[in-house]
Short mmCIF file of C-alpha atoms and ligand atoms in Angstrom, two decimals:
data_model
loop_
_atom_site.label_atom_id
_atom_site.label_comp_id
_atom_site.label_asym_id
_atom_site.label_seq_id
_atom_site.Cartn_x
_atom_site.Cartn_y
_atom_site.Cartn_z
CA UNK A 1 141.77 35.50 -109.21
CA UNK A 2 142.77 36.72 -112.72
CA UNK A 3 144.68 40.04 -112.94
CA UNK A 4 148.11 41.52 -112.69
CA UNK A 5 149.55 43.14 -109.99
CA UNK A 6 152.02 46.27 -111.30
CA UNK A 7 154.93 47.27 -109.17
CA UNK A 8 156.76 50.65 -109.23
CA UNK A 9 159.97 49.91 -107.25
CA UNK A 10 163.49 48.04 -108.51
CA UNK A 11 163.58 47.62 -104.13
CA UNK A 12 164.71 43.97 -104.45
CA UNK A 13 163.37 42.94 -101.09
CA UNK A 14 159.76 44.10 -102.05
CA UNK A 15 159.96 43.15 -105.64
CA UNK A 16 160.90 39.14 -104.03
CA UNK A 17 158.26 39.20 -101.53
CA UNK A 18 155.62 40.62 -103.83
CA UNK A 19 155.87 37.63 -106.37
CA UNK A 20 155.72 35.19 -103.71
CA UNK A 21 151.98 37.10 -102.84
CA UNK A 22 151.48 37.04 -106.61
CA UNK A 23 152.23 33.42 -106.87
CA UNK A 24 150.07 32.33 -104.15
CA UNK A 25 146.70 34.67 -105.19
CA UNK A 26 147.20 33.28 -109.16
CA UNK A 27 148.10 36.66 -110.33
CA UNK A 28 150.38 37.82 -112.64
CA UNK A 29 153.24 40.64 -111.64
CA UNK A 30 154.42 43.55 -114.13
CA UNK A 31 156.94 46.00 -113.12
CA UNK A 32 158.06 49.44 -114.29
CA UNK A 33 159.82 48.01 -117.13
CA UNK A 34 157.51 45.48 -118.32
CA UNK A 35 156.50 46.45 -121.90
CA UNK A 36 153.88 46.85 -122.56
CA UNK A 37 152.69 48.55 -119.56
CA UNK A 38 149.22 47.28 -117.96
CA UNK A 39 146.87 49.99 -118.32
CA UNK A 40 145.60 51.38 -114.89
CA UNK A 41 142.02 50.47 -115.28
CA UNK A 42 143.29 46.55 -115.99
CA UNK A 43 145.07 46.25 -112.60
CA UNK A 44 144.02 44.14 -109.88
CA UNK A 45 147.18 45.32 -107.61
CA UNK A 46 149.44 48.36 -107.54
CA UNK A 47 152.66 48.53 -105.18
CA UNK A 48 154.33 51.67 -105.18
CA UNK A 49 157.82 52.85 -103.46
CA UNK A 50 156.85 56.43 -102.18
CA UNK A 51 159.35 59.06 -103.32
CA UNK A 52 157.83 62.52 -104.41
CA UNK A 53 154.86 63.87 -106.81
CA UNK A 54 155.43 61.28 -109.68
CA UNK A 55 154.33 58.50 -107.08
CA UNK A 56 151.43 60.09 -105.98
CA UNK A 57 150.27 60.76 -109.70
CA UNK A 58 150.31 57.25 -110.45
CA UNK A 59 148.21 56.20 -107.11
CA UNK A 60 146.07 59.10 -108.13
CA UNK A 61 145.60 58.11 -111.44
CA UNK A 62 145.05 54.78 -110.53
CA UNK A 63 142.68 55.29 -108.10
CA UNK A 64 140.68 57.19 -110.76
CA UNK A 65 141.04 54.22 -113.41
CA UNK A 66 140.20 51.50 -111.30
CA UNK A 67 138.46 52.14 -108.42
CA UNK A 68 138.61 48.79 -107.04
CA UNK A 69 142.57 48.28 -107.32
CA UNK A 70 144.15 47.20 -104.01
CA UNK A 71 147.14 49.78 -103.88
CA UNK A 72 149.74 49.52 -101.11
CA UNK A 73 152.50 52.06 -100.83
CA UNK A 74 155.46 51.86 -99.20
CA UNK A 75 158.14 54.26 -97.55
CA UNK A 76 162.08 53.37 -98.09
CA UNK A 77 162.11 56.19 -95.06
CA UNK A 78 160.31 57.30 -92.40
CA UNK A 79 158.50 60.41 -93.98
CA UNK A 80 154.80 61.67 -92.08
CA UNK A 81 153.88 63.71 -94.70
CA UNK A 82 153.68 62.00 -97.77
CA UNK A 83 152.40 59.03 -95.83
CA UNK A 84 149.37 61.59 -95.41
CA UNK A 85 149.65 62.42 -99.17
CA UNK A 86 149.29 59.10 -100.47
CA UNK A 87 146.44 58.17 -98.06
CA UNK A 88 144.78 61.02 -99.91
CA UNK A 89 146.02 60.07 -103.10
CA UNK A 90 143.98 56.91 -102.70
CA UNK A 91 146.41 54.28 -101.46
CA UNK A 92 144.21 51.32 -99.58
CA UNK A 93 147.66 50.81 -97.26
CA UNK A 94 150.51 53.22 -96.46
CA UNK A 95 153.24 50.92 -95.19
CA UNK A 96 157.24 50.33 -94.53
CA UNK A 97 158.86 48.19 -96.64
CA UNK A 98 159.56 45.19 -94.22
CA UNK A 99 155.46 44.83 -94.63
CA UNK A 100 154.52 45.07 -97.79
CA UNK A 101 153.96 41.23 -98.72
CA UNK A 102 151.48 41.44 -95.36
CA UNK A 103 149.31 44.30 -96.17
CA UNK A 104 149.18 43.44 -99.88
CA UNK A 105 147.95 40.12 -98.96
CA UNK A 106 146.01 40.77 -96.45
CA UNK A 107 143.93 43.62 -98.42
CA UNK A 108 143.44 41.06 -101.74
CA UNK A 109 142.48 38.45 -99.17
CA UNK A 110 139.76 41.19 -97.84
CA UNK A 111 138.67 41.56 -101.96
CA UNK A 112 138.77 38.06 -102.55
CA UNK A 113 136.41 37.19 -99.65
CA UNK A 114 134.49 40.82 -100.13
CA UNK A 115 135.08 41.75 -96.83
CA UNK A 116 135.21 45.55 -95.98
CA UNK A 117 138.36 46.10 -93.65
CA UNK A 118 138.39 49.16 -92.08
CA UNK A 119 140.30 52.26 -93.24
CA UNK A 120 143.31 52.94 -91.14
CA UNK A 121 144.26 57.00 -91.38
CA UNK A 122 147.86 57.68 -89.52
CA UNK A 123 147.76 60.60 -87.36
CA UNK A 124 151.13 61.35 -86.21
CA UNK A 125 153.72 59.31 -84.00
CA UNK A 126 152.38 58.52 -80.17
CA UNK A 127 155.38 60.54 -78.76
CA UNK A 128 153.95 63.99 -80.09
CA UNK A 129 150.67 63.81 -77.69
CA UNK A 130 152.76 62.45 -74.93
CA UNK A 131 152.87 65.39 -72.87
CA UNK A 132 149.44 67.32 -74.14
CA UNK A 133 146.26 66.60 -72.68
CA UNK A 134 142.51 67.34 -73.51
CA UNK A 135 141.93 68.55 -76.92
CA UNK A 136 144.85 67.24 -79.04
CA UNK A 137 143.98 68.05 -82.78
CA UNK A 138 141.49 68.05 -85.63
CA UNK A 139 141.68 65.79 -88.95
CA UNK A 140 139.48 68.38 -91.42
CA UNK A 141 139.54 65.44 -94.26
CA UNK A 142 138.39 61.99 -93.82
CA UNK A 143 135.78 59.43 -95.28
CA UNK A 144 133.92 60.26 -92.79
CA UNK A 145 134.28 64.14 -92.46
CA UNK A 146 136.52 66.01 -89.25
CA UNK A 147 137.46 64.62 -86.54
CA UNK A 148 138.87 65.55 -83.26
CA UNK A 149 141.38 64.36 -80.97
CA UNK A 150 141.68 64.05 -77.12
CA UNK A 151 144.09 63.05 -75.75
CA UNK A 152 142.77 62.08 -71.76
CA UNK A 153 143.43 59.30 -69.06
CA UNK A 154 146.22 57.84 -71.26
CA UNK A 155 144.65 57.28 -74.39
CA UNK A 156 143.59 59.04 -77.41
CA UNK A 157 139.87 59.47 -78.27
CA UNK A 158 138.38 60.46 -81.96
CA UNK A 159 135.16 61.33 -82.56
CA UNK A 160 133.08 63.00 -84.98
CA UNK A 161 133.75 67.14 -85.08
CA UNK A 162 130.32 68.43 -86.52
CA UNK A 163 127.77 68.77 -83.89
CA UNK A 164 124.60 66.93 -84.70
CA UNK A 165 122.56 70.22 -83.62
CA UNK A 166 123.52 72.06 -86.53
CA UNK A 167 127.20 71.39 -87.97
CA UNK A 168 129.30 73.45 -85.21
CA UNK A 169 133.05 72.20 -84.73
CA UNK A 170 132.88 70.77 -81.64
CA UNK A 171 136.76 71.27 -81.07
CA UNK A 172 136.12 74.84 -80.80
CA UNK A 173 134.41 74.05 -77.83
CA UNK A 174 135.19 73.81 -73.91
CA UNK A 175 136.40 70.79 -72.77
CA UNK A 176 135.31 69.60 -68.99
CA UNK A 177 137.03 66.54 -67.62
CA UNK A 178 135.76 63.94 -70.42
CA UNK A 179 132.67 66.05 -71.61
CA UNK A 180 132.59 68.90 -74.78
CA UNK A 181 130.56 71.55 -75.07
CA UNK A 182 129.59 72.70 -78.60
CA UNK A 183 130.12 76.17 -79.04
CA UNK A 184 127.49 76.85 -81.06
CA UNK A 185 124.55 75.93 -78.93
CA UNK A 186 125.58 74.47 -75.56
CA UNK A 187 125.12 70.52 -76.64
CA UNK A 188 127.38 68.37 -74.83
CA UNK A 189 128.81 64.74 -75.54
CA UNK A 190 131.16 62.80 -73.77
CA UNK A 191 134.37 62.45 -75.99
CA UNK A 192 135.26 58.46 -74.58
CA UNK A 193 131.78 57.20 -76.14
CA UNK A 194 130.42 60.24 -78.15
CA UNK A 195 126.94 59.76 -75.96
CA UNK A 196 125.07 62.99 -75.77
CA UNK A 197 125.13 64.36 -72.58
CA UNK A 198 123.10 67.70 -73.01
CA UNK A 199 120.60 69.03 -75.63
CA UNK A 200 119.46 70.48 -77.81
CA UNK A 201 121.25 68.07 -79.93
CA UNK A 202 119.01 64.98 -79.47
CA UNK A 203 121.87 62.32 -80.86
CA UNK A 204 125.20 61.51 -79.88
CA UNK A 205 128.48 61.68 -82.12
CA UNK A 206 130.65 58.89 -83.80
CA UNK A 207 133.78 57.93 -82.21
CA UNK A 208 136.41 56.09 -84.05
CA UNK A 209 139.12 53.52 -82.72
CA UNK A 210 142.57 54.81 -81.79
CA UNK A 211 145.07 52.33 -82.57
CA UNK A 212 149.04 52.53 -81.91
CA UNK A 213 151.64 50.24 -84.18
CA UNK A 214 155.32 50.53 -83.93
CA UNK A 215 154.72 53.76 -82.09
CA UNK A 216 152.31 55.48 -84.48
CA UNK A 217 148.87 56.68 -83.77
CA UNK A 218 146.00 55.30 -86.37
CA UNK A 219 142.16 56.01 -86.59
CA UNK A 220 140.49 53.23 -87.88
CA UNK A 221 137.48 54.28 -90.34
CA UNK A 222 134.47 52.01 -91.40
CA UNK A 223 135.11 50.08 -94.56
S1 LIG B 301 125.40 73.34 -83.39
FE1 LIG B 301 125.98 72.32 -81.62
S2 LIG B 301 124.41 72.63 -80.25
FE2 LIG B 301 123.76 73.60 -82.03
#
């Protein structure tokens, strides 16, 4: 694989680990200070240290320039909200620090090979739906459009929030053991599976996996 691989951080540990990835992919590695700086639409890889608007410029702008960059970003701290700022941004991987080399190899190895891995989007930590039950939130902006949460025998459920009838939120609606009723029309679908249960929707919804790592809640989107 030809390409460079541009790093905005002077974090030792990440800077190390990120040339040994480098190294072993055949790629070169510029940083911050290289001169003269790659331009963004010549990068293959972008790692960025998260801290404030500047950083999510530059995955912005990246994203923009070179669609097919794999960028990874990285917190020095736990921080929920600009994780969720530089999924939007356009970062492929929102990580800690400790992981970087992984999920920047792992996502070039998914390039490499062409595979599509699916889209992880962080929700919040497990601990905050601990002690809420049924209906548990909404994501209004994914690749796929708003979801909903549920939150029911001990695990969270996503699915798709338009109806298929004709576009109603579905969290809007009542919620009956496992089964939602859209509040436009009556449909129902079962939140576990998304099957339809009632009409006059005449399809089911999507539902999306729920996944927890080191005590954070994930929904995993198609590739
Ligand atoms: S919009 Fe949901 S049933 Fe019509």
């Amino acid at each position: 694989m030809a390409g460079v691989i541009l790093l905005r951080t002077t974090d030792s540990l990440v800077v190390r680990r990120v040339a040994a990835v480098a190294v072993a992919v055949g790629l070169d590695m510029a940083t911050a200070i290289t001169t003269p700086l790659p331009e963004p639409a010549a990068l293959t890889g972008l790692v960025v240290e998260l801290g404030g608007e500047a950083s999510l410029e530059v995955i912005a702008d990246t994203r923009r320039a070179a669609p097919d960059c794999t960028i990874v970003a990285f917190l020095p701290r736990p921080d929920s909200e600009l994780w969720l700022r530089a999924e939007a941004a356009g970062a492929d991987v929102v990580t800690t620090r400790g992981r970087v080399d992984r999920a920047l190899a792992d996502t070039l190895a998914d390039r490499l090979s062409g595979r599509r891995r699916a889209r992880r989007i962080r929700l919040a930590p497990l601990a905050e739906f601990a002690g809420r039950l049924g209906y548990v939130g909404r994501v209004a902006e994914t690749p796929v459009g708003p979801i909903s949460l549920y939150h029911l025998d001990g695990a969270l459920w996503a699915i798709a929030d338009r109806c298929p009838h004709a576009g109603a939120s579905l969290c809007e609606g009542e919620l009956h053991g496992d089964v939602v009723t859209c509040p436009r029309h009556g449909s129902q679908f079962r939140v576990t599976d998304g099957a339809r249960v009632r009409g006059p929707a005449d399809v089911g919804v999507s539902t999306y996996p729920v996944l927890v790592e080191v005590g954070e809640a994930f929904v995993e989107m198609p590739g």
